[in-house]
Amino acid sequence: MRAIQMVVRRWRRLSGDRGMSTAEYAVGTIAAAAFATLLFKIVQSPEVHTMLTGIIKKALQMAG
């Protein structure tokens, strides 16, 4: 266990990336939320709903 801790500490010292800052987390979170909203709007559209329903019906018919 001690050897693993030493390797992790050495890796942290040598790596140039120290992780994301709070501002980067905030921007990433906002971007993810915007993307999720966009996907939700697309999936809720009547065209996509009809297409998905058709795919599910076809799959159930093929299954038996």
PDB file of C-alpha atoms in Angstrom:
ATOM      1  CA  MET A   1       0.000   0.000   0.000  1.00  0.00           C
ATOM      2  CA  ARG A   2       2.841   2.368   0.795  1.00  0.00           C
ATOM      3  CA  ALA A   3       4.387   1.769  -2.624  1.00  0.00           C
ATOM      4  CA  ILE A   4       1.144   2.785  -4.315  1.00  0.00           C
ATOM      5  CA  GLN A   5       0.997   5.980  -2.276  1.00  0.00           C
ATOM      6  CA  MET A   6       4.569   6.814  -3.278  1.00  0.00           C
ATOM      7  CA  VAL A   7       3.796   6.251  -6.962  1.00  0.00           C
ATOM      8  CA  VAL A   8       0.693   8.444  -6.766  1.00  0.00           C
ATOM      9  CA  ARG A   9       2.606  11.233  -5.010  1.00  0.00           C
ATOM     10  CA  ARG A  10       5.404  11.079  -7.593  1.00  0.00           C
ATOM     11  CA  TRP A  11       2.899  11.169 -10.447  1.00  0.00           C
ATOM     12  CA  ARG A  12       1.159  14.200  -8.937  1.00  0.00           C
ATOM     13  CA  ARG A  13       4.472  16.016  -8.568  1.00  0.00           C
ATOM     14  CA  LEU A  14       5.552  15.312 -12.124  1.00  0.00           C
ATOM     15  CA  SER A  15       2.256  15.965 -13.873  1.00  0.00           C
ATOM     16  CA  GLY A  16       1.736  19.489 -15.137  1.00  0.00           C
ATOM     17  CA  ASP A  17      -2.044  19.324 -14.877  1.00  0.00           C
ATOM     18  CA  ARG A  18      -3.254  19.895 -11.362  1.00  0.00           C
ATOM     19  CA  GLY A  19      -6.921  19.444 -12.231  1.00  0.00           C
ATOM     20  CA  MET A  20      -9.734  21.789 -13.042  1.00  0.00           C
ATOM     21  CA  SER A  21     -10.389  24.976 -11.146  1.00  0.00           C
ATOM     22  CA  THR A  22     -13.798  25.932  -9.816  1.00  0.00           C
ATOM     23  CA  ALA A  23     -14.414  28.195 -12.815  1.00  0.00           C
ATOM     24  CA  GLU A  24     -13.701  25.332 -15.210  1.00  0.00           C
ATOM     25  CA  TYR A  25     -16.119  23.110 -13.312  1.00  0.00           C
ATOM     26  CA  ALA A  26     -18.779  25.820 -13.540  1.00  0.00           C
ATOM     27  CA  VAL A  27     -18.315  26.246 -17.298  1.00  0.00           C
ATOM     28  CA  GLY A  28     -18.339  22.477 -17.800  1.00  0.00           C
ATOM     29  CA  THR A  29     -21.500  22.115 -15.747  1.00  0.00           C
ATOM     30  CA  ILE A  30     -23.276  24.863 -17.654  1.00  0.00           C
ATOM     31  CA  ALA A  31     -22.230  23.341 -20.985  1.00  0.00           C
ATOM     32  CA  ALA A  32     -23.452  19.900 -19.903  1.00  0.00           C
ATOM     33  CA  ALA A  33     -26.788  21.321 -18.757  1.00  0.00           C
ATOM     34  CA  ALA A  34     -27.234  23.204 -22.041  1.00  0.00           C
ATOM     35  CA  PHE A  35     -26.444  20.080 -24.041  1.00  0.00           C
ATOM     36  CA  ALA A  36     -28.873  18.009 -21.957  1.00  0.00           C
ATOM     37  CA  THR A  37     -31.586  20.629 -22.525  1.00  0.00           C
ATOM     38  CA  LEU A  38     -30.973  20.558 -26.258  1.00  0.00           C
ATOM     39  CA  LEU A  39     -31.167  16.760 -26.356  1.00  0.00           C
ATOM     40  CA  PHE A  40     -34.353  16.811 -24.293  1.00  0.00           C
ATOM     41  CA  LYS A  41     -35.975  19.277 -26.704  1.00  0.00           C
ATOM     42  CA  ILE A  42     -34.958  17.153 -29.700  1.00  0.00           C
ATOM     43  CA  VAL A  43     -36.278  13.917 -28.188  1.00  0.00           C
ATOM     44  CA  GLN A  44     -39.558  15.605 -27.218  1.00  0.00           C
ATOM     45  CA  SER A  45     -40.248  16.742 -30.795  1.00  0.00           C
ATOM     46  CA  PRO A  46     -43.172  15.003 -32.526  1.00  0.00           C
ATOM     47  CA  GLU A  47     -40.974  13.788 -35.392  1.00  0.00           C
ATOM     48  CA  VAL A  48     -38.521  12.007 -33.119  1.00  0.00           C
ATOM     49  CA  HIS A  49     -41.348  10.653 -30.966  1.00  0.00           C
ATOM     50  CA  THR A  50     -43.000   9.138 -34.048  1.00  0.00           C
ATOM     51  CA  MET A  51     -39.725   7.673 -35.263  1.00  0.00           C
ATOM     52  CA  LEU A  52     -38.864   6.119 -31.888  1.00  0.00           C
ATOM     53  CA  THR A  53     -42.361   4.699 -31.516  1.00  0.00           C
ATOM     54  CA  GLY A  54     -42.063   3.127 -34.969  1.00  0.00           C
ATOM     55  CA  ILE A  55     -38.706   1.572 -34.117  1.00  0.00           C
ATOM     56  CA  ILE A  56     -40.037   0.127 -30.865  1.00  0.00           C
ATOM     57  CA  LYS A  57     -43.152  -1.279 -32.558  1.00  0.00           C
ATOM     58  CA  LYS A  58     -41.032  -2.868 -35.302  1.00  0.00           C
ATOM     59  CA  ALA A  59     -38.694  -4.418 -32.741  1.00  0.00           C
ATOM     60  CA  LEU A  60     -41.615  -5.846 -30.739  1.00  0.00           C
ATOM     61  CA  GLN A  61     -43.173  -7.303 -33.886  1.00  0.00           C
ATOM     62  CA  MET A  62     -39.889  -8.957 -34.861  1.00  0.00           C
ATOM     63  CA  ALA A  63     -39.483 -10.372 -31.362  1.00  0.00           C
ATOM     64  CA  GLY A  64     -42.731 -12.222 -31.566  1.00  0.00           C
TER      65      GLY A  64
END
